[in-house]
Amino acid sequence: DVKVTQSSRYLVKRTGEKVFLECVQDMDHENMFWYRQDPGLGLRLIYFSYDVKMKEKGDIPEGYSVSREKKERFSLILESASTNQTSMYLCASSLGHGGATTNEKLFFGSGTQLSVL
Amino acid sequence: AQSVSQHNHHVILSEAASLELGCNYSYGGTVNLFWYVQYPGQHLQLLLKYFSGDPLVKGIKGFEAEFIKSKFSFNLRKPSVQWSDTAEYFCAVNARASKIIFGSGTRLSIRP
């Protein structure tokens, strides 16, 4: 079964810190995604990547950047953390070449609950 | 732009009751439709999906969903819920050549 692993389950950071969230998948998937999940708002797409070194903005990219240097790893970076970035962050991956337009199943990690104080 | 609406934010049922969770989307063309579930403390996982063909789709754990194109709906149903169905349920839609959009989620609580 596909495994999507997020490096931290809980993270507490201070305003202005640079924050790295790491995600690794073990099934050679082409597509990887970062979402944030907030109560009442569901999942919102921050960034996605359909190939190594390729990235595209999602619906709420402001304040975030990403890095995909290797196929299995997709990192989300908060350049200068702010309190409104306190949220649950979910990484996901899918198999094919459709990018974020894929109709394929998404495999999710367990999430990182980030608190910015 | 496409959007997804889940009007029920929190549903509370007793065991053995029937379940229907609403999902409506706004897009006039061909769509792919999904229901994902997140059990307490677990990661999101796919419950069922519709791409084409029979509009009545059966998923895992006795769930099914019906795509009604004229109503832009993809409601999730289960004839008899169990306590273990307590979870948050997300409807998701993507149109051709467009990103997957998730609804705001419905929290389902089952009274034993």
Short mmCIF file of N, CA, C and O in Angstrom, two decimals, chain A residues 17 22-23 27 42 45-46 83-84 89 94 97 103-104 109 116:
data_model
loop_
_atom_site.label_atom_id
_atom_site.label_comp_id
_atom_site.label_asym_id
_atom_site.label_seq_id
_atom_site.Cartn_x
_atom_site.Cartn_y
_atom_site.Cartn_z
N GLU A 17 9.46 32.97 11.99
CA GLU A 17 10.39 31.86 11.75
C GLU A 17 10.17 31.29 10.35
O GLU A 17 9.06 31.34 9.80
N GLU A 22 8.02 18.57 5.68
CA GLU A 22 8.54 17.58 4.74
C GLU A 22 7.52 16.47 4.49
O GLU A 22 6.79 16.06 5.39
N CYS A 23 7.52 15.98 3.26
CA CYS A 23 6.62 14.90 2.88
C CYS A 23 7.36 13.94 1.95
O CYS A 23 8.01 14.38 1.01
N MET A 27 5.92 5.33 -3.41
CA MET A 27 5.38 4.53 -4.51
C MET A 27 5.67 5.13 -5.87
O MET A 27 4.96 4.86 -6.83
N GLY A 42 -12.78 23.13 4.80
CA GLY A 42 -12.36 21.95 4.06
C GLY A 42 -10.88 21.99 3.72
O GLY A 42 -10.07 22.56 4.45
N LEU A 45 -6.01 23.87 -1.68
CA LEU A 45 -4.74 23.51 -2.31
C LEU A 45 -3.77 24.68 -2.26
O LEU A 45 -4.09 25.78 -2.71
N ILE A 46 -2.57 24.42 -1.75
CA ILE A 46 -1.55 25.46 -1.64
C ILE A 46 -0.63 25.43 -2.87
O ILE A 46 -0.48 26.42 -3.58
N THR A 83 0.64 34.04 12.30
CA THR A 83 -0.37 33.33 13.10
C THR A 83 -1.51 32.80 12.23
O THR A 83 -2.12 31.77 12.57
N ASN A 84 -1.79 33.46 11.11
CA ASN A 84 -2.88 32.97 10.26
C ASN A 84 -2.48 31.74 9.44
O ASN A 84 -3.29 31.22 8.65
N TYR A 89 -1.76 20.80 8.01
CA TYR A 89 -1.22 20.72 6.66
C TYR A 89 -1.18 19.26 6.22
O TYR A 89 -0.64 18.39 6.92
N SER A 94 -0.41 11.25 -6.02
CA SER A 94 -1.17 10.39 -6.93
C SER A 94 -0.26 9.94 -8.04
O SER A 94 0.76 10.56 -8.33
N HIS A 97 0.20 11.34 -14.66
CA HIS A 97 0.80 12.53 -15.24
C HIS A 97 -0.21 13.66 -15.41
O HIS A 97 0.06 14.61 -16.10
N ASN A 103 -7.78 12.60 -12.36
CA ASN A 103 -8.98 12.01 -11.80
C ASN A 103 -8.63 10.78 -10.96
O ASN A 103 -9.49 9.97 -10.65
N GLU A 104 -7.39 10.67 -10.63
CA GLU A 104 -6.95 9.51 -9.87
C GLU A 104 -7.11 9.75 -8.38
O GLU A 104 -7.23 10.86 -7.90
N GLY A 109 -1.09 11.87 3.58
CA GLY A 109 -0.35 11.65 4.81
C GLY A 109 -1.24 11.92 6.01
O GLY A 109 -2.40 12.32 5.88
N VAL A 116 1.44 28.53 15.08
CA VAL A 116 2.36 29.66 15.02
C VAL A 116 1.97 30.65 16.11
O VAL A 116 0.83 31.16 16.12
#
